[in-house]
Amino acid sequence: MKVEIFSDVVCPWCYIGHHRLQQAVRLFEGDVEVAHRPFQLDPDGVSTGEPLLRALERKFGGAGQVAQMTARVAGVAAEDGLDLRFDRAVQAGTFEAHRLIWLAERAGRGGAMAEQLFRAHFTDGLNVGDSGTLAGLAAETGVEDTGEGAEQVRAELARARALGVRSVPLFLFEEKYAVSGAQPVETLVAALREVETRTARETAAQETATQEKAGAGCDDGACAV
């Protein structure tokens, strides 16, 4: 089964969703191919290195509201074993980070690269839009940055828009069924099982239709349509 996760590496709920999907896949009794797809919360974002809290206060209108919002998501993350340090995080554009994930995906290390980038941004306070930082993270993950992938990432971002993706994380199962938000692990496991059941049912129906079509005609004293 193929599961695509649309996310942005500066989205805290995406970090949580990424972590929960990994757990769900481990619990699911079946083969799952996870593909990481790019989404940019701020397509025009630049990597100024400005403290993230300051940028959030400017966007959402005040320190009090931002403190409440970040405390809530940090608390949820902590329950999942993730350490979100908003006091360390800095504002960053994410296009180049997505390009690294695309490169890593080709080498079967997309999940590891995404994990590195999430941790770098939310826990270590690194600028994931900085070329030097990205080079170091790629090397740590065993990913060679060949400079490729920009065109492909733009195409995948366009596909996300065409699919109507407006918020992340979003999980797309078999290119048909979507689940939005950082759902609990048990919800994702249930979704995997439901999609497996539906896919098996659809496959069986297609095979039956093919057999019936092949059997159309007159033979052995009977006619079939």
mmCIF file of C-alpha atoms in Angstrom:
data_model
loop_
_atom_site.group_PDB
_atom_site.id
_atom_site.type_symbol
_atom_site.label_atom_id
_atom_site.label_comp_id
_atom_site.label_asym_id
_atom_site.label_seq_id
_atom_site.Cartn_x
_atom_site.Cartn_y
_atom_site.Cartn_z
ATOM 1 C CA MET A 1 0.000 0.000 0.000
ATOM 2 C CA LYS A 2 1.224 3.489 -0.816
ATOM 3 C CA VAL A 3 0.784 6.352 1.635
ATOM 4 C CA GLU A 4 1.802 9.874 0.693
ATOM 5 C CA ILE A 5 2.331 12.382 3.484
ATOM 6 C CA PHE A 6 2.122 16.033 2.509
ATOM 7 C CA SER A 7 3.982 18.161 5.052
ATOM 8 C CA ASP A 8 6.273 21.107 5.705
ATOM 9 C CA VAL A 9 9.381 20.792 7.855
ATOM 10 C CA VAL A 10 8.535 23.946 9.846
ATOM 11 C CA CYS A 11 5.041 22.692 10.739
ATOM 12 C CA PRO A 12 4.909 21.260 14.288
ATOM 13 C CA TRP A 13 1.782 19.211 13.608
ATOM 14 C CA CYS A 14 3.564 17.704 10.588
ATOM 15 C CA TYR A 15 6.410 16.582 12.857
ATOM 16 C CA ILE A 16 3.876 14.930 15.150
ATOM 17 C CA GLY A 17 2.010 13.429 12.189
ATOM 18 C CA HIS A 18 5.245 12.107 10.680
ATOM 19 C CA HIS A 19 6.132 10.439 13.980
ATOM 20 C CA ARG A 20 2.670 8.930 14.398
ATOM 21 C CA LEU A 21 2.611 7.565 10.857
ATOM 22 C CA GLN A 22 5.900 5.780 11.527
ATOM 23 C CA GLN A 23 4.349 4.156 14.586
ATOM 24 C CA ALA A 24 1.184 3.227 12.700
ATOM 25 C CA VAL A 25 3.163 1.572 9.905
ATOM 26 C CA ARG A 26 5.050 -0.516 12.467
ATOM 27 C CA LEU A 27 1.782 -1.660 14.042
ATOM 28 C CA PHE A 28 0.052 -2.364 10.736
ATOM 29 C CA GLU A 29 0.336 -5.950 9.538
ATOM 30 C CA GLY A 30 1.082 -5.266 5.901
ATOM 31 C CA ASP A 31 3.505 -3.708 3.456
ATOM 32 C CA VAL A 32 3.438 0.090 3.308
ATOM 33 C CA GLU A 33 5.397 2.407 1.044
ATOM 34 C CA VAL A 34 5.593 5.897 2.557
ATOM 35 C CA ALA A 35 6.255 8.757 0.144
ATOM 36 C CA HIS A 36 7.047 12.262 1.400
ATOM 37 C CA ARG A 37 5.463 15.124 -0.524
ATOM 38 C CA PRO A 38 6.273 18.832 -0.171
ATOM 39 C CA PHE A 39 3.980 21.576 1.013
ATOM 40 C CA GLN A 40 4.995 25.128 1.916
ATOM 41 C CA LEU A 41 3.056 26.979 4.580
ATOM 42 C CA ASP A 42 4.830 30.140 3.429
ATOM 43 C CA PRO A 43 5.894 29.795 -0.223
ATOM 44 C CA ASP A 44 7.555 33.217 -0.081
ATOM 45 C CA GLY A 45 9.334 32.558 3.209
ATOM 46 C CA VAL A 46 12.983 33.522 3.463
ATOM 47 C CA SER A 47 15.664 32.217 5.778
ATOM 48 C CA THR A 48 16.428 35.342 7.786
ATOM 49 C CA GLY A 49 17.277 33.490 10.976
ATOM 50 C CA GLU A 50 14.727 35.607 12.858
ATOM 51 C CA PRO A 51 13.546 33.951 16.084
ATOM 52 C CA LEU A 52 10.399 31.993 15.253
ATOM 53 C CA LEU A 53 8.478 33.263 18.275
ATOM 54 C CA ARG A 54 8.953 36.854 17.145
ATOM 55 C CA ALA A 55 7.718 35.992 13.650
ATOM 56 C CA LEU A 56 4.695 34.162 15.081
ATOM 57 C CA GLU A 57 3.842 37.081 17.359
ATOM 58 C CA ARG A 58 3.839 39.398 14.371
ATOM 59 C CA LYS A 59 1.643 37.010 12.384
ATOM 60 C CA PHE A 60 -0.872 36.042 15.074
ATOM 61 C CA GLY A 61 -0.985 39.263 17.058
ATOM 62 C CA GLY A 62 0.739 39.112 20.391
ATOM 63 C CA ALA A 63 2.962 37.144 22.713
ATOM 64 C CA GLY A 64 0.114 35.826 24.864
ATOM 65 C CA GLN A 65 -1.717 34.082 22.057
ATOM 66 C CA VAL A 66 1.507 32.646 20.629
ATOM 67 C CA ALA A 67 2.638 31.380 24.039
ATOM 68 C CA GLN A 68 -0.671 29.577 24.507
ATOM 69 C CA MET A 69 -0.569 28.098 21.005
ATOM 70 C CA THR A 70 3.021 26.865 21.202
ATOM 71 C CA ALA A 71 2.584 25.480 24.719
ATOM 72 C CA ARG A 72 -0.359 23.395 23.547
ATOM 73 C CA VAL A 73 1.420 21.846 20.566
ATOM 74 C CA ALA A 74 4.629 21.328 22.561
ATOM 75 C CA GLY A 75 2.598 19.480 25.185
ATOM 76 C CA VAL A 76 1.032 17.190 22.601
ATOM 77 C CA ALA A 77 4.456 16.540 21.078
ATOM 78 C CA ALA A 78 5.963 15.738 24.476
ATOM 79 C CA GLU A 79 3.343 13.032 24.993
ATOM 80 C CA ASP A 80 4.679 11.481 21.775
ATOM 81 C CA GLY A 81 8.282 11.741 22.963
ATOM 82 C CA LEU A 82 9.160 14.756 20.803
ATOM 83 C CA ASP A 83 10.998 17.798 22.161
ATOM 84 C CA LEU A 84 9.718 20.993 20.541
ATOM 85 C CA ARG A 85 11.771 24.028 21.574
ATOM 86 C CA PHE A 86 10.019 27.011 20.066
ATOM 87 C CA ASP A 87 12.349 29.285 22.030
ATOM 88 C CA ARG A 88 15.241 28.016 19.887
ATOM 89 C CA ALA A 89 13.551 27.765 16.481
ATOM 90 C CA VAL A 90 14.222 30.307 13.745
ATOM 91 C CA GLN A 91 12.248 31.442 10.716
ATOM 92 C CA ALA A 92 13.254 29.611 7.535
ATOM 93 C CA GLY A 93 12.219 29.081 3.943
ATOM 94 C CA THR A 94 11.750 25.397 3.182
ATOM 95 C CA PHE A 95 12.101 24.862 -0.571
ATOM 96 C CA GLU A 96 15.692 23.627 -0.364
ATOM 97 C CA ALA A 97 14.802 21.365 2.561
ATOM 98 C CA HIS A 98 12.082 19.778 0.435
ATOM 99 C CA ARG A 99 14.584 19.331 -2.373
ATOM 100 C CA LEU A 100 16.843 17.389 0.002
ATOM 101 C CA ILE A 101 13.928 15.169 1.003
ATOM 102 C CA TRP A 102 13.246 14.516 -2.682
ATOM 103 C CA LEU A 103 16.879 13.499 -3.191
ATOM 104 C CA ALA A 104 16.800 11.320 -0.083
ATOM 105 C CA GLU A 105 13.579 9.678 -1.241
ATOM 106 C CA ARG A 106 15.341 8.404 -4.357
ATOM 107 C CA ALA A 107 17.890 6.689 -2.116
ATOM 108 C CA GLY A 108 15.215 5.238 0.169
ATOM 109 C CA ARG A 109 16.040 7.701 2.970
ATOM 110 C CA GLY A 110 13.210 10.203 2.660
ATOM 111 C CA GLY A 111 11.848 9.459 6.114
ATOM 112 C CA ALA A 112 15.260 9.776 7.744
ATOM 113 C CA MET A 113 15.921 13.088 5.985
ATOM 114 C CA ALA A 114 12.544 14.485 7.006
ATOM 115 C CA GLU A 115 13.180 13.401 10.601
ATOM 116 C CA GLN A 116 16.565 15.157 10.590
ATOM 117 C CA LEU A 117 15.037 18.372 9.299
ATOM 118 C CA PHE A 118 12.164 18.358 11.793
ATOM 119 C CA ARG A 119 14.554 17.789 14.689
ATOM 120 C CA ALA A 120 16.995 20.396 13.423
ATOM 121 C CA HIS A 121 14.274 23.044 13.253
ATOM 122 C CA PHE A 122 12.203 22.289 16.325
ATOM 123 C CA THR A 123 14.733 20.857 18.784
ATOM 124 C CA ASP A 124 18.190 22.046 17.802
ATOM 125 C CA GLY A 125 17.277 25.556 16.683
ATOM 126 C CA LEU A 126 19.079 25.246 13.348
ATOM 127 C CA ASN A 127 18.191 27.278 10.276
ATOM 128 C CA VAL A 128 16.834 24.670 7.851
ATOM 129 C CA GLY A 129 16.946 27.213 5.049
ATOM 130 C CA ASP A 130 20.682 27.776 5.389
ATOM 131 C CA SER A 131 22.802 26.030 2.753
ATOM 132 C CA GLY A 132 25.572 25.117 5.184
ATOM 133 C CA THR A 133 23.129 23.654 7.678
ATOM 134 C CA LEU A 134 21.405 21.650 4.957
ATOM 135 C CA ALA A 135 24.725 20.324 3.673
ATOM 136 C CA GLY A 136 25.604 19.088 7.147
ATOM 137 C CA LEU A 137 22.225 17.445 7.675
ATOM 138 C CA ALA A 138 22.404 15.755 4.274
ATOM 139 C CA ALA A 139 25.841 14.369 5.073
ATOM 140 C CA GLU A 140 24.662 13.076 8.455
ATOM 141 C CA THR A 141 21.781 11.292 6.740
ATOM 142 C CA GLY A 142 23.964 9.799 4.034
ATOM 143 C CA VAL A 143 22.396 11.846 1.253
ATOM 144 C CA GLU A 144 24.533 13.252 -1.552
ATOM 145 C CA ASP A 145 23.314 16.670 -2.674
ATOM 146 C CA THR A 146 23.736 16.568 -6.439
ATOM 147 C CA GLY A 147 21.866 19.840 -6.897
ATOM 148 C CA GLU A 148 18.969 18.042 -8.546
ATOM 149 C CA GLY A 149 15.313 18.090 -7.604
ATOM 150 C CA ALA A 150 14.168 21.711 -7.866
ATOM 151 C CA GLU A 151 12.013 21.090 -10.931
ATOM 152 C CA GLN A 152 10.542 17.943 -9.405
ATOM 153 C CA VAL A 153 9.713 19.692 -6.122
ATOM 154 C CA ARG A 154 7.949 22.490 -8.004
ATOM 155 C CA ALA A 155 5.926 19.866 -9.865
ATOM 156 C CA GLU A 156 4.984 18.131 -6.612
ATOM 157 C CA LEU A 157 3.973 21.449 -5.038
ATOM 158 C CA ALA A 158 1.775 22.097 -8.073
ATOM 159 C CA ARG A 159 0.233 18.635 -7.696
ATOM 160 C CA ALA A 160 -0.580 19.362 -4.056
ATOM 161 C CA ARG A 161 -2.382 22.530 -5.122
ATOM 162 C CA ALA A 162 -4.236 20.631 -7.853
ATOM 163 C CA LEU A 163 -5.346 18.031 -5.301
ATOM 164 C CA GLY A 164 -6.711 20.806 -3.124
ATOM 165 C CA VAL A 165 -4.288 20.365 -0.235
ATOM 166 C CA ARG A 166 -4.768 23.415 1.975
ATOM 167 C CA SER A 167 -3.524 22.230 5.348
ATOM 168 C CA VAL A 168 -0.927 19.750 6.531
ATOM 169 C CA PRO A 169 -0.177 17.097 7.481
ATOM 170 C CA LEU A 170 -2.347 15.274 4.995
ATOM 171 C CA PHE A 171 -2.132 11.531 4.394
ATOM 172 C CA LEU A 172 -3.177 10.243 0.973
ATOM 173 C CA PHE A 173 -3.745 6.485 0.740
ATOM 174 C CA GLU A 174 -3.470 4.790 -2.649
ATOM 175 C CA GLU A 175 -4.059 8.188 -4.327
ATOM 176 C CA LYS A 176 -7.748 7.876 -3.360
ATOM 177 C CA TYR A 177 -8.406 8.280 0.343
ATOM 178 C CA ALA A 178 -7.265 11.261 2.400
ATOM 179 C CA VAL A 179 -6.898 11.754 6.147
ATOM 180 C CA SER A 180 -6.098 15.252 7.352
ATOM 181 C CA GLY A 181 -4.313 16.353 10.508
ATOM 182 C CA ALA A 182 -1.977 14.740 13.040
ATOM 183 C CA GLN A 183 -4.398 11.943 13.861
ATOM 184 C CA PRO A 184 -3.792 9.511 16.749
ATOM 185 C CA VAL A 185 -1.779 6.406 15.926
ATOM 186 C CA GLU A 186 -4.811 4.157 16.313
ATOM 187 C CA THR A 187 -6.743 6.268 13.791
ATOM 188 C CA LEU A 188 -3.960 5.908 11.243
ATOM 189 C CA VAL A 189 -3.747 2.156 11.833
ATOM 190 C CA ALA A 190 -7.517 1.910 11.330
ATOM 191 C CA ALA A 191 -7.200 3.919 8.112
ATOM 192 C CA LEU A 192 -4.489 1.581 6.831
ATOM 193 C CA ARG A 193 -6.664 -1.449 7.542
ATOM 194 C CA GLU A 194 -9.744 0.131 5.984
ATOM 195 C CA VAL A 195 -7.876 1.043 2.808
ATOM 196 C CA GLU A 196 -6.407 -2.463 2.658
ATOM 197 C CA THR A 197 -9.931 -3.928 2.874
ATOM 198 C CA ARG A 198 -11.329 -1.569 0.243
ATOM 199 C CA THR A 199 -8.427 -2.205 -2.115
ATOM 200 C CA ALA A 200 -8.835 -5.975 -1.794
ATOM 201 C CA ARG A 201 -12.564 -5.650 -2.454
ATOM 202 C CA GLU A 202 -11.983 -3.478 -5.531
ATOM 203 C CA THR A 203 -9.341 -5.878 -6.853
ATOM 204 C CA ALA A 204 -11.684 -8.844 -6.417
ATOM 205 C CA ALA A 205 -14.484 -6.993 -8.221
ATOM 206 C CA GLN A 206 -12.174 -6.129 -11.113
ATOM 207 C CA GLU A 207 -11.023 -9.736 -11.411
ATOM 208 C CA THR A 208 -14.625 -10.947 -11.430
ATOM 209 C CA ALA A 209 -15.547 -8.439 -14.125
ATOM 210 C CA THR A 210 -12.562 -9.523 -16.220
ATOM 211 C CA GLN A 211 -13.505 -13.187 -15.894
ATOM 212 C CA GLU A 212 -17.121 -12.493 -16.830
ATOM 213 C CA LYS A 213 -16.030 -10.487 -19.854
ATOM 214 C CA ALA A 214 -13.690 -13.265 -20.932
ATOM 215 C CA GLY A 215 -16.527 -15.760 -20.605
ATOM 216 C CA ALA A 216 -18.964 -13.850 -22.814
ATOM 217 C CA GLY A 217 -20.194 -15.748 -25.900
ATOM 218 C CA CYS A 218 -21.752 -19.103 -26.688
ATOM 219 C CA ASP A 219 -20.010 -22.339 -25.816
ATOM 220 C CA ASP A 220 -20.813 -25.731 -24.281
ATOM 221 C CA GLY A 221 -24.521 -25.368 -24.985
ATOM 222 C CA ALA A 222 -24.966 -22.009 -23.239
ATOM 223 C CA CYS A 223 -24.540 -18.311 -23.991
ATOM 224 C CA ALA A 224 -23.075 -15.762 -21.599
ATOM 225 C CA VAL A 225 -23.120 -11.974 -21.834
#
